[in-house]
PDB file of C-alpha atoms and ligand atoms in Angstrom:
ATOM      1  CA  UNK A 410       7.864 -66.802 -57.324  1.00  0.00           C
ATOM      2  CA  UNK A 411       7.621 -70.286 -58.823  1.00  0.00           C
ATOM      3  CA  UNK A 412       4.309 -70.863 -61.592  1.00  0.00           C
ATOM      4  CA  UNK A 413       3.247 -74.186 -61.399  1.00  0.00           C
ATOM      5  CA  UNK A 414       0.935 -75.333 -64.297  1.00  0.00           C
ATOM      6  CA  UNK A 415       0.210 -79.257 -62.883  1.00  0.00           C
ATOM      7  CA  UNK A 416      -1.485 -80.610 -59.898  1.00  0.00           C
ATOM      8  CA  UNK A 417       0.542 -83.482 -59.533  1.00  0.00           C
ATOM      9  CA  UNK A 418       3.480 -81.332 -59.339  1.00  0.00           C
ATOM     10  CA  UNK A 419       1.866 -78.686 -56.368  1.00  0.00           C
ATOM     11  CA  UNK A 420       0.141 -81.128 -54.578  1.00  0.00           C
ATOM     12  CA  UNK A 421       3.663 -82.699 -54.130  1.00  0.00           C
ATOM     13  CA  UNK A 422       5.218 -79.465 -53.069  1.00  0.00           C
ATOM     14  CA  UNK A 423       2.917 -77.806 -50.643  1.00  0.00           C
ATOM     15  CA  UNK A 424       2.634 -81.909 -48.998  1.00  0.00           C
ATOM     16  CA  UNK A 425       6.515 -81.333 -48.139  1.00  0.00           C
ATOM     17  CA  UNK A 426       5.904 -77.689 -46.942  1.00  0.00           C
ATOM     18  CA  UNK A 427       3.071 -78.632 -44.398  1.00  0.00           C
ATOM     19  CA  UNK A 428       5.155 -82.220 -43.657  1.00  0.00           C
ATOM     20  CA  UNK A 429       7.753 -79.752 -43.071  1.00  0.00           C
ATOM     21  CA  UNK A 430       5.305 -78.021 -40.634  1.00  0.00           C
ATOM     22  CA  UNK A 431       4.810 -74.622 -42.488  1.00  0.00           C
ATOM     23  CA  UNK A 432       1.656 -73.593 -42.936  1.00  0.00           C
ATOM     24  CA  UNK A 433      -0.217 -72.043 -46.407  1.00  0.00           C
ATOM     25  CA  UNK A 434      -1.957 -69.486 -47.200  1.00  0.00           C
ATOM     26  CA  UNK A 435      -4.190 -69.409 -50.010  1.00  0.00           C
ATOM     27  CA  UNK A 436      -5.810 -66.811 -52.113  1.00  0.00           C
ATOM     28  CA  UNK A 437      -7.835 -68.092 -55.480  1.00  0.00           C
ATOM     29  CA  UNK A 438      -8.319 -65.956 -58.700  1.00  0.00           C
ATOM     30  CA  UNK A 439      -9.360 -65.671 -62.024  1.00  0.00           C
ATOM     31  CA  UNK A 440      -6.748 -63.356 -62.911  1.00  0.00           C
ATOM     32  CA  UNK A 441      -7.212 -59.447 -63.691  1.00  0.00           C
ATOM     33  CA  UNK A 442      -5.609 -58.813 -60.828  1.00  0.00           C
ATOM     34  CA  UNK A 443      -5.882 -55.639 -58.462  1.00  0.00           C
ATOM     35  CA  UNK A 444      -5.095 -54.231 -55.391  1.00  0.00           C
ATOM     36  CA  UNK A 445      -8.128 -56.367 -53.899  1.00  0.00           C
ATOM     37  CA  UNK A 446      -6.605 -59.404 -55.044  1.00  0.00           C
ATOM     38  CA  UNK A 447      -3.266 -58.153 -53.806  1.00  0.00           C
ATOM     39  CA  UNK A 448      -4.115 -57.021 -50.004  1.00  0.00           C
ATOM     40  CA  UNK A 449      -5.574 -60.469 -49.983  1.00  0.00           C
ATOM     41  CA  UNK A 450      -1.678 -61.880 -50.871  1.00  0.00           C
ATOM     42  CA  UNK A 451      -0.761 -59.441 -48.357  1.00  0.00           C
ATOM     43  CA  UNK A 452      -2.719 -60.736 -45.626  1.00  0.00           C
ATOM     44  CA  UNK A 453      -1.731 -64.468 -46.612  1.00  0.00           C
ATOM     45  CA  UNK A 454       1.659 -63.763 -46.351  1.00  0.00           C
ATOM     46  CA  UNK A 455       1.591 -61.973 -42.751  1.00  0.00           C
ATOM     47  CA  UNK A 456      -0.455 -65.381 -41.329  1.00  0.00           C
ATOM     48  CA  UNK A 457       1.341 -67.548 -43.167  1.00  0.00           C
ATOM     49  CA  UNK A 458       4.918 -69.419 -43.882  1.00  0.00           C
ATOM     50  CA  UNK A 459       3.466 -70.108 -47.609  1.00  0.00           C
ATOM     51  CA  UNK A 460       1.318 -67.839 -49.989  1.00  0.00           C
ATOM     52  CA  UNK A 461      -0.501 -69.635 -53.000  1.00  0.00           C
ATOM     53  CA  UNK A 462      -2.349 -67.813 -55.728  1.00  0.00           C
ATOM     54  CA  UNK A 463      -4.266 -69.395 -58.457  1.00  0.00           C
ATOM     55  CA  UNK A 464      -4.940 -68.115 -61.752  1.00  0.00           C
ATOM     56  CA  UNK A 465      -7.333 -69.386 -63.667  1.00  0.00           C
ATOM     57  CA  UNK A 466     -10.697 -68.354 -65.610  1.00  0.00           C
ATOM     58  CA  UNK A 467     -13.454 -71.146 -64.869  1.00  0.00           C
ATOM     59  CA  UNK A 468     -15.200 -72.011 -68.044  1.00  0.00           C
ATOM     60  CA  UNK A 469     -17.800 -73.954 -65.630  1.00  0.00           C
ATOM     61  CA  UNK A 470     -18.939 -70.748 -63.758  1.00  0.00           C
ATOM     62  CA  UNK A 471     -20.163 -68.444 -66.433  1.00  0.00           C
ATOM     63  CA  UNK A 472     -23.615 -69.361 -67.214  1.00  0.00           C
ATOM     64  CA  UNK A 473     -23.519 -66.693 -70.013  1.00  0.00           C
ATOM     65  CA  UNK A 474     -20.912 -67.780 -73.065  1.00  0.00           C
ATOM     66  CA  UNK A 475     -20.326 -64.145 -74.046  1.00  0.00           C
ATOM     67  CA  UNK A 476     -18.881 -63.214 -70.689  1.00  0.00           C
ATOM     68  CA  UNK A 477     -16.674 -65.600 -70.975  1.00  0.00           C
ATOM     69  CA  UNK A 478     -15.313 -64.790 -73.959  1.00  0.00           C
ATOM     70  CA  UNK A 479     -14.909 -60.719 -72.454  1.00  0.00           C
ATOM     71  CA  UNK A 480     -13.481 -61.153 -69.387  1.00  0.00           C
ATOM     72  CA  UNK A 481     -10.034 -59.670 -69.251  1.00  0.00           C
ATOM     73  CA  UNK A 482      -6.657 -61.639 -69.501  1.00  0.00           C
ATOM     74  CA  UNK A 483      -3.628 -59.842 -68.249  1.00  0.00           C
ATOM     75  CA  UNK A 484      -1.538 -62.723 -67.465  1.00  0.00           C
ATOM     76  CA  UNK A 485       1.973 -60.476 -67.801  1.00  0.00           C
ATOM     77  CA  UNK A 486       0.914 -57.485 -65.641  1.00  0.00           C
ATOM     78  CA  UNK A 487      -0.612 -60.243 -63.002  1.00  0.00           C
ATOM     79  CA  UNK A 488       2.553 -62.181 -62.900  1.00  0.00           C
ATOM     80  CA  UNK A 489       4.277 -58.536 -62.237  1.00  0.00           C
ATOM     81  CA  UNK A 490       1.859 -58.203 -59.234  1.00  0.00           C
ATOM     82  CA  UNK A 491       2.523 -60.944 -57.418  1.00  0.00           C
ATOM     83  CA  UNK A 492       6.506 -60.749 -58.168  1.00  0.00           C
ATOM     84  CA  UNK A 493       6.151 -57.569 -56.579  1.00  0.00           C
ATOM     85  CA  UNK A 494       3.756 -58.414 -53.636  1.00  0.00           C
ATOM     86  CA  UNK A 495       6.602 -61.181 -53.498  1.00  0.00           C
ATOM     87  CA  UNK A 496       3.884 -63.924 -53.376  1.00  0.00           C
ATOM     88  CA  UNK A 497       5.407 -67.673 -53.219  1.00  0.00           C
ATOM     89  CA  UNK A 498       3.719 -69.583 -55.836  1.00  0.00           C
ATOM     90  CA  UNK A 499       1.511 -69.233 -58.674  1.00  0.00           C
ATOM     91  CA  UNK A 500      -0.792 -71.954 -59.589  1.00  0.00           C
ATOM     92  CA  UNK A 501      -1.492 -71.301 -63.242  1.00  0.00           C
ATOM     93  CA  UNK A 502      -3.379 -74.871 -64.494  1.00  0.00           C
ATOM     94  CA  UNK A 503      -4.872 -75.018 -68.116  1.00  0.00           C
ATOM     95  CA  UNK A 504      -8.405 -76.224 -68.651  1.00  0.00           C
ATOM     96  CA  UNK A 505      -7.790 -79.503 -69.808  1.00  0.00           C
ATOM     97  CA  UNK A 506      -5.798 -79.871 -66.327  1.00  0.00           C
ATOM     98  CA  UNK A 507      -8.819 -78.975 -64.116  1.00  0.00           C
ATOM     99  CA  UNK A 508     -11.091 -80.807 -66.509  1.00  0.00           C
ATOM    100  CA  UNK A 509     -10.314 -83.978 -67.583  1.00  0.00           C
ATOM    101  CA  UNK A 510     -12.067 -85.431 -70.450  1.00  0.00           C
ATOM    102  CA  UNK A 511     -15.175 -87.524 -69.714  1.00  0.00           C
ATOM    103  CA  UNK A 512     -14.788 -86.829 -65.845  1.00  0.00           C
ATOM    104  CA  UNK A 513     -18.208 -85.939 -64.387  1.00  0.00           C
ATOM    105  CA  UNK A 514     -18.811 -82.570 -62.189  1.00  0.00           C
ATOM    106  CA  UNK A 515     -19.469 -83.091 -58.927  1.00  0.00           C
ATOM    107  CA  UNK A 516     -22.939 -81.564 -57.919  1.00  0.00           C
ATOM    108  CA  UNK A 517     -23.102 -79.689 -54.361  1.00  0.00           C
ATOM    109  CA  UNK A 518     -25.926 -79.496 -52.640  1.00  0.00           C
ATOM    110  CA  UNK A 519     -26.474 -75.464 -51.519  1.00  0.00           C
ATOM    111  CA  UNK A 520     -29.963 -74.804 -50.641  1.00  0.00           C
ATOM    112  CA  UNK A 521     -31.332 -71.842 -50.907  1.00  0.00           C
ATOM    113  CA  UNK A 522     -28.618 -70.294 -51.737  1.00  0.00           C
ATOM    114  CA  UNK A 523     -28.797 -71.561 -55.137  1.00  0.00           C
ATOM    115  CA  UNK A 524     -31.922 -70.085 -55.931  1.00  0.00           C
ATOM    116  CA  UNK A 525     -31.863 -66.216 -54.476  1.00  0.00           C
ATOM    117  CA  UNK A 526     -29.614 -63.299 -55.663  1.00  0.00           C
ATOM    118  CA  UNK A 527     -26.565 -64.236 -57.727  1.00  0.00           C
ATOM    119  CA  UNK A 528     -27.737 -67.672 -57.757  1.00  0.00           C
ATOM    120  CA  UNK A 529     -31.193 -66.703 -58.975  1.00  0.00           C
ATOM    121  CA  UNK A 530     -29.689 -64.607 -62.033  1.00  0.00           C
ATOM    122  CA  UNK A 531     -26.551 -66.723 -63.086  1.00  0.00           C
ATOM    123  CA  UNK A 532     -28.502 -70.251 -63.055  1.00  0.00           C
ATOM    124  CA  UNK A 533     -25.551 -72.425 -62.091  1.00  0.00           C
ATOM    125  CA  UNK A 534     -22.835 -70.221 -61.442  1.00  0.00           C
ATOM    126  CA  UNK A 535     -22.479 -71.513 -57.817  1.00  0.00           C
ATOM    127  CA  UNK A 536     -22.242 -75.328 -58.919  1.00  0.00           C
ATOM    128  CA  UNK A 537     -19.305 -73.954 -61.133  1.00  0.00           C
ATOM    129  CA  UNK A 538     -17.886 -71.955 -58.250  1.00  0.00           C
ATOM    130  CA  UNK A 539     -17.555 -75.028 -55.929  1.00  0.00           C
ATOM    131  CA  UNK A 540     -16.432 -77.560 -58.567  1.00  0.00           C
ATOM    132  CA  UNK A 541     -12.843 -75.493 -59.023  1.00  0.00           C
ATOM    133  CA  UNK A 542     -12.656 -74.363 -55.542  1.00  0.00           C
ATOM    134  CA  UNK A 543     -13.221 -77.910 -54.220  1.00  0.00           C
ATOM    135  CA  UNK A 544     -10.491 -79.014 -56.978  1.00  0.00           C
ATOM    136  CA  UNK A 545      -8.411 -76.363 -55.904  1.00  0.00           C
ATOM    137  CA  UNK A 546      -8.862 -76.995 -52.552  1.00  0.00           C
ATOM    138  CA  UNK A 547      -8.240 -80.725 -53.109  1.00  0.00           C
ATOM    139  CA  UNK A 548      -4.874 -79.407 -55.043  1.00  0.00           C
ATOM    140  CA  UNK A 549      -3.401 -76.633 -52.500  1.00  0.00           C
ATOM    141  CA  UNK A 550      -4.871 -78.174 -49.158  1.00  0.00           C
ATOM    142  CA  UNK A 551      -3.988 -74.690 -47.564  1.00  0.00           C
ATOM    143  CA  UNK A 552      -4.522 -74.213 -43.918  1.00  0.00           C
ATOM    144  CA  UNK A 553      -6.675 -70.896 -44.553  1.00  0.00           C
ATOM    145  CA  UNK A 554      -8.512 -69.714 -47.344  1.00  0.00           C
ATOM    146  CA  UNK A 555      -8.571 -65.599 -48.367  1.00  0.00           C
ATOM    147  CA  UNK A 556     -11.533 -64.572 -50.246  1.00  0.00           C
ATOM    148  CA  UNK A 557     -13.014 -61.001 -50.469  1.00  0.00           C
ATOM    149  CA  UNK A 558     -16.258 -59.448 -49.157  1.00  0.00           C
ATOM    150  CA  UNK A 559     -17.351 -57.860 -52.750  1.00  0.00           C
ATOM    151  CA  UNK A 560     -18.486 -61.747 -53.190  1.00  0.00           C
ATOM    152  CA  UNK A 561     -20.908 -61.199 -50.140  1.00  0.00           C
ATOM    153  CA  UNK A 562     -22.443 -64.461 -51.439  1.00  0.00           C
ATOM    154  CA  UNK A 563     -20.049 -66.603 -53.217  1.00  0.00           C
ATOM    155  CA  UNK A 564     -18.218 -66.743 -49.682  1.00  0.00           C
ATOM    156  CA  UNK A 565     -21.134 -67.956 -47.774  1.00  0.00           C
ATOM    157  CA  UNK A 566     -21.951 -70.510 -50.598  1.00  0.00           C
ATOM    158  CA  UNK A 567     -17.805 -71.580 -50.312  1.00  0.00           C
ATOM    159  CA  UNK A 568     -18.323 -72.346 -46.523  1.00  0.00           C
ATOM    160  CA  UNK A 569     -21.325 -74.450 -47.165  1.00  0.00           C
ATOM    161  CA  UNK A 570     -19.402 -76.148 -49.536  1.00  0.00           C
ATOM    162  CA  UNK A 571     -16.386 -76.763 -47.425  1.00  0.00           C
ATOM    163  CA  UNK A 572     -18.643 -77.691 -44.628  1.00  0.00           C
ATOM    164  CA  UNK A 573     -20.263 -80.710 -46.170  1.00  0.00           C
ATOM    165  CA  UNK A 574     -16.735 -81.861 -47.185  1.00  0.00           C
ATOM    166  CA  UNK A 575     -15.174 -81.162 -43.956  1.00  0.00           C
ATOM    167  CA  UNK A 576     -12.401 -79.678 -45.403  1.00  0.00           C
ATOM    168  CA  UNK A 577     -10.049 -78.703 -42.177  1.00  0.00           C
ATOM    169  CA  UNK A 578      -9.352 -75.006 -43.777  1.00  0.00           C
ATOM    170  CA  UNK A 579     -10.141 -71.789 -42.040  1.00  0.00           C
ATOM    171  CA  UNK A 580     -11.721 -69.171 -44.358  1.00  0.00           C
ATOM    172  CA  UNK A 581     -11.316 -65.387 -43.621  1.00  0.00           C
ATOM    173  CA  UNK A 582     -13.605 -62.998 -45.737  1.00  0.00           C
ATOM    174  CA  UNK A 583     -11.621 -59.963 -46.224  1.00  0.00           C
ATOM    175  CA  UNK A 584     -12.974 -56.420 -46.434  1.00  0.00           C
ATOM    176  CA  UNK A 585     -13.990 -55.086 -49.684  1.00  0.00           C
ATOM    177  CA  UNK A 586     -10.987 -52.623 -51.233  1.00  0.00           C
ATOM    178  CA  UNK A 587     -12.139 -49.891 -52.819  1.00  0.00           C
ATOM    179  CA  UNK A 588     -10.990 -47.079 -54.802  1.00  0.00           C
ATOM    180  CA  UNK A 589     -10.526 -43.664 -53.529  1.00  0.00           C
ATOM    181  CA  UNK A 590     -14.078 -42.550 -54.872  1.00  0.00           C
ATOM    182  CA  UNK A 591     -15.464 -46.028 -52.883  1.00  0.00           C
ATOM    183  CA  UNK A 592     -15.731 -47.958 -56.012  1.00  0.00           C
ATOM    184  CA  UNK A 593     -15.353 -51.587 -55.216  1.00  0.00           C
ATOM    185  CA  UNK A 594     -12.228 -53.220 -56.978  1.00  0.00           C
ATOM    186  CA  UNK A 595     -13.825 -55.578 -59.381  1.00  0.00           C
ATOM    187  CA  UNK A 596     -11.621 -57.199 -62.470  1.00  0.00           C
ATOM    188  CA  UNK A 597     -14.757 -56.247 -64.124  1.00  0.00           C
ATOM    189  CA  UNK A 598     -13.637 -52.244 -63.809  1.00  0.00           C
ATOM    190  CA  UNK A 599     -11.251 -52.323 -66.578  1.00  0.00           C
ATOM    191  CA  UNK A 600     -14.041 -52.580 -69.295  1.00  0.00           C
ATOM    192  CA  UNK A 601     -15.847 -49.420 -68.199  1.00  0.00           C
ATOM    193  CA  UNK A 602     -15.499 -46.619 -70.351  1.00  0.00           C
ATOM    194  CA  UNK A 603     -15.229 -43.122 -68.850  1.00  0.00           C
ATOM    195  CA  UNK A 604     -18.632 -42.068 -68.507  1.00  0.00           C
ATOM    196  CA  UNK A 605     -19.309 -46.058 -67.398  1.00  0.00           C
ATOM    197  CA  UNK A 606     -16.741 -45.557 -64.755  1.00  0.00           C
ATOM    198  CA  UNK A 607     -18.534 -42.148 -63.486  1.00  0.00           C
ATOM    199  CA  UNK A 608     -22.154 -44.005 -63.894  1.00  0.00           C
ATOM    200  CA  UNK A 609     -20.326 -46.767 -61.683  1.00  0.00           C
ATOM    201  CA  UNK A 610     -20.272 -44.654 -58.485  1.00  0.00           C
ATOM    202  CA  UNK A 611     -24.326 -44.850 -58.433  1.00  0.00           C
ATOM    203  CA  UNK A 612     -23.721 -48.183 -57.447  1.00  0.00           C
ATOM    204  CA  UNK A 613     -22.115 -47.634 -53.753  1.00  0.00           C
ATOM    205  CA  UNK A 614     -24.365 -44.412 -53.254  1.00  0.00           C
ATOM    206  CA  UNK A 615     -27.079 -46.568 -53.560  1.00  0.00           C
ATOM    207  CA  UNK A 616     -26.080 -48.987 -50.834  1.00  0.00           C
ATOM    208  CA  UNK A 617     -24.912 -45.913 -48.689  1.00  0.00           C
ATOM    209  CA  UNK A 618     -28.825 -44.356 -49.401  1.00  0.00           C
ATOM    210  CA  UNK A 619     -30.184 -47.703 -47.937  1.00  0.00           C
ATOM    211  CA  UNK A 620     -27.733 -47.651 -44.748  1.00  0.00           C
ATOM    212  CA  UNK A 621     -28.524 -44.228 -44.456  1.00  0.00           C
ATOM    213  CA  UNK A 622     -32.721 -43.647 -44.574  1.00  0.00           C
ATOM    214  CA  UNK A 623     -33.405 -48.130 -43.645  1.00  0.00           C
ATOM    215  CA  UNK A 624     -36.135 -48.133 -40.358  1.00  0.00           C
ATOM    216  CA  UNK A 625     -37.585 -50.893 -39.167  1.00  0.00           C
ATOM    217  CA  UNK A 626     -41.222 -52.349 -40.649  1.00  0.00           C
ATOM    218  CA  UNK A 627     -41.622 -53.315 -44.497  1.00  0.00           C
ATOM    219  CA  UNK A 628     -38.516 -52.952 -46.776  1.00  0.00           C
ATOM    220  CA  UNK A 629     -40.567 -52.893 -49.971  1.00  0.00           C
ATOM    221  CA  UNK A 630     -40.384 -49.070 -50.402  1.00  0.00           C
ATOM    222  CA  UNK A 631     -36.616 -48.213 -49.297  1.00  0.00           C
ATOM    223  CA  UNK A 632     -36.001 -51.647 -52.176  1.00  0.00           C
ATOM    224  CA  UNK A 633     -37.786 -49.955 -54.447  1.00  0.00           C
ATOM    225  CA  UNK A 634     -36.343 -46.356 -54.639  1.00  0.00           C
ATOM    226  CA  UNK A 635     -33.029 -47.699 -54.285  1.00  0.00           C
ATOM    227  CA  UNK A 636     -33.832 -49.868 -57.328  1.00  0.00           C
ATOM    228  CA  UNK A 637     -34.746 -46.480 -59.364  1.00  0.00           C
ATOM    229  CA  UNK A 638     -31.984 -44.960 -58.386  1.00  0.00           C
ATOM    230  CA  UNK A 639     -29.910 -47.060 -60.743  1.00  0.00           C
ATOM    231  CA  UNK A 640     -32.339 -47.483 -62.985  1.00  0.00           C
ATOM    232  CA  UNK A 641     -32.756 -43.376 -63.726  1.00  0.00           C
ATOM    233  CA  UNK A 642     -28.960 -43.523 -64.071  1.00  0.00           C
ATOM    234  CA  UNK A 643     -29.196 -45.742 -67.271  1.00  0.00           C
ATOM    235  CA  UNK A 644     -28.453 -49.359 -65.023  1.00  0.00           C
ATOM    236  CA  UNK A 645     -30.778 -52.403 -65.822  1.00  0.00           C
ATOM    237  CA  UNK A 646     -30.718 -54.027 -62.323  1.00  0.00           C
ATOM    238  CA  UNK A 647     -31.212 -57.473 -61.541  1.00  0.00           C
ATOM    239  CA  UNK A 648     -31.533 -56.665 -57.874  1.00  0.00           C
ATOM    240  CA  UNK A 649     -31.545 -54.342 -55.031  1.00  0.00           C
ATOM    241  CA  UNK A 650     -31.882 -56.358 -52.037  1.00  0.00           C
ATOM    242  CA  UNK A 651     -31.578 -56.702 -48.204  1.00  0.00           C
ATOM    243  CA  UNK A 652     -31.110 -59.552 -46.571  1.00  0.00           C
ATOM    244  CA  UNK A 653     -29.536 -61.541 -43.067  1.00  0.00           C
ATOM    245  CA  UNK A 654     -26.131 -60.539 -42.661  1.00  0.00           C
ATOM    246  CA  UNK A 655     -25.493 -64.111 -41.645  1.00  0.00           C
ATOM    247  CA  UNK A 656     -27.849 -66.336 -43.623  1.00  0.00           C
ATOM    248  CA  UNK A 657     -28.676 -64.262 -46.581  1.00  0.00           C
ATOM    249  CA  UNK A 658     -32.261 -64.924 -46.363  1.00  0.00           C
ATOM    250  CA  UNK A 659     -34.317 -61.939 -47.929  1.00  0.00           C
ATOM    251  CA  UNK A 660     -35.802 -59.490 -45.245  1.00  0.00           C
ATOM    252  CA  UNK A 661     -38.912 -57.852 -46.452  1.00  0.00           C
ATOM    253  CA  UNK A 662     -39.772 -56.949 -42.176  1.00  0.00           C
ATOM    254  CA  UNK A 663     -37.100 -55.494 -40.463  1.00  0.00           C
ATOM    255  CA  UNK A 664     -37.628 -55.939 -36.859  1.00  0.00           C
ATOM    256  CA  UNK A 665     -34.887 -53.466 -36.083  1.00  0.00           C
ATOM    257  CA  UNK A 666     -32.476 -55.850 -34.387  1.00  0.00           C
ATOM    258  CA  UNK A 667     -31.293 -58.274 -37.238  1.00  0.00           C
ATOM    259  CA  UNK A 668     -27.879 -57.454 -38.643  1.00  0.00           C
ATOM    260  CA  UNK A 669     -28.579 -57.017 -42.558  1.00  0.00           C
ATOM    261  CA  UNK A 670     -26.812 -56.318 -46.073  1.00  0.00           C
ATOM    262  CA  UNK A 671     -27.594 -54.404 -48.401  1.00  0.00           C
ATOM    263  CA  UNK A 672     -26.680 -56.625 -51.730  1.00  0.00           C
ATOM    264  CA  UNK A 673     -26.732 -54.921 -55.470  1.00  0.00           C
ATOM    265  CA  UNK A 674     -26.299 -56.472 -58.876  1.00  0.00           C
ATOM    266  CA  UNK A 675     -26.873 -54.669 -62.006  1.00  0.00           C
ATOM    267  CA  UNK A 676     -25.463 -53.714 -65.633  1.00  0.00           C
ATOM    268  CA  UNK A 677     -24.224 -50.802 -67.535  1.00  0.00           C
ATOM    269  CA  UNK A 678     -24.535 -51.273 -70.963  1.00  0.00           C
ATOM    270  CA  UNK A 679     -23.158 -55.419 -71.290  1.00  0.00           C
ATOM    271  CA  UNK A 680     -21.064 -54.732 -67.586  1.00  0.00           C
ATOM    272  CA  UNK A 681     -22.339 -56.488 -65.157  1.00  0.00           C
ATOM    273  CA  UNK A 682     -21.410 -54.846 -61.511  1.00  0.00           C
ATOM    274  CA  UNK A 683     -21.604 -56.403 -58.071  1.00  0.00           C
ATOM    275  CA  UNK A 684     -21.280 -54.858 -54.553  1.00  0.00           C
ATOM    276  CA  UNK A 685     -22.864 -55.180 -50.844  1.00  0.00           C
ATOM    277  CA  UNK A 686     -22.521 -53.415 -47.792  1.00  0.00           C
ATOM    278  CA  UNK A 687     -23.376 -54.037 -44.206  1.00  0.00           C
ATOM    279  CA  UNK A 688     -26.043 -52.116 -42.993  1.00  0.00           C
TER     280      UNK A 688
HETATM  281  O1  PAF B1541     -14.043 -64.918 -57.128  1.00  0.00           O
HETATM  282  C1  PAF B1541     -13.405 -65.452 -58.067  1.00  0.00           C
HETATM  283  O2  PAF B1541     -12.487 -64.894 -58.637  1.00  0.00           O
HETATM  284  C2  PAF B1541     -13.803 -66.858 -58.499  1.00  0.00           C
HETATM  285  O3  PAF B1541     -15.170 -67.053 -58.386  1.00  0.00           O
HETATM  286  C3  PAF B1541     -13.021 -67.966 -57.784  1.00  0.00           C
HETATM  287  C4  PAF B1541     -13.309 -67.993 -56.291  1.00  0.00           C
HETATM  288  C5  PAF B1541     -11.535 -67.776 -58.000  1.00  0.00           C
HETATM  289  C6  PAF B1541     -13.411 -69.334 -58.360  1.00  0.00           C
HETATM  290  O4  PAF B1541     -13.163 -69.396 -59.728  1.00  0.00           O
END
């Protein structure tokens, strides 16, 4: 695997792949790597002649400074995954590189979006979502894009983006992994303690007790009790929502037909947890 640190230097190299007529695959990260991450290389590499993986951890995207600071490095062990999963080339760009000095974010305009679920509770994580993966993008110019399911959300807001700039990639939204107890694989996981890690489980049953007992008419009640759930099991939840499989508007009426997800964020202790599931 080569690690490339400079965009002059990939952009040049991937140009002379596709010139060459092969085609890349790309999979983004911010490092913390695990098997999610990895059956996304996997997947790259079957479509493609050329897998790319970034690492890097996007100041612009945490709207909290504190997470920041907390969220795991493991640089080494990554670089042993993707050796192993035999991935082609690491992008691994330093701040300063994706942000130059006085250069002025680009703002993207993502409706509603912005302003419901994630968006709603990390005020302008999404803006710092598309400003690397539009540089990235820019830097790669892969013909398909892998991200995973677990960001039910952050995918939808990435096609928007790539939409209005016409980028000519093809995104595939992989299936959540999970562990063998269904946990979703999050980079997150490594900070949860033992009893965290059991607590964590509440998370999934909770979107399994809304696929299971959902009926069509008002959604207020199933929201609710799925909402305590977490809450009697220690979790302060931001939300517990259902909403349009395909747009992600928020369904209070279920006329029975619409294909929906189930959509969860909430925190044990200072972890923050994420995870969805089509209903
Ligand atoms: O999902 C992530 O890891 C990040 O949000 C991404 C897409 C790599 C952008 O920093």
């Amino acid at each position: 695997m080569i690690i490339i640190k400079h965009i002059d230097k990939i952009e040049e190299i991937l140009a002379q792949k596709k010139s060459n007529g092969k085609t890349i695959g790309f999979v983004p990260t911010m490092g913390a790597l695990h098997a999610g991450h990895i059956s996304l290389i996997e997947k790259s590499k079957s479509e493609n002649d050329f897998t790319v993986c970034s690492i890097f951890v996007n100041p612009t995207q945490f709207n909290n400074a504190i997470d920041l600071q907390k969220y795991p490095i493991t640089i080494e062990k990554d670089i042993d995954q993707l050796e192993l999963a035999v991935c082609d080339i690491l992008f691994l760009p330093s701040t300063a590189e994706m942000y130059v000095e006085g250069e002025k974010n680009e703002h993207y305009n993502l409706g509603m979006l912005e302003t419901i679920l994630e968006g709603k509770y990390r005020p302008g994580h999404f803006q710092g979502v598309c400003i690397i993966v539009d540089k990235l993008l820019k830097a790669v110019n892969p013909n398909t894009l892998y991200l995973g399911e677990k960001d039910y959300q952050q995918c939808m807001v990435i096609k928007k983006m790539m939409a209005s700039k016409n980028y000519d990639v093809v995104l595939k939204v992989c299936e959540t992994v999970r562990e063998n107890d269904e946990l979703a694989m999050s980079s997150r996981n490594i900070r949860l303690n033992k009893n965290e890690r059991i607590a964590a489980l509440k998370i999934i049953e909770t979107l399994k007790f809304i696929k299971s007992e959902i009926k069509p008419g008002k959604l207020d009640k199933i929201k609710s009790t799925a909402t305590n759930l977490l809450t009697e099991n220690g979790y302060k939840v931001d939300y517990t929502e259902i909403a349009d499989a395909e747009t992600l508007e928020l369904i209070d009426y279920w006329d029975g037909d619409k294909k929906l997800v189930a959509l969860v964020a909430a925190y044990l202790n200072d972890i923050r947890l994420i995870d969805n599931l089509i209903l």
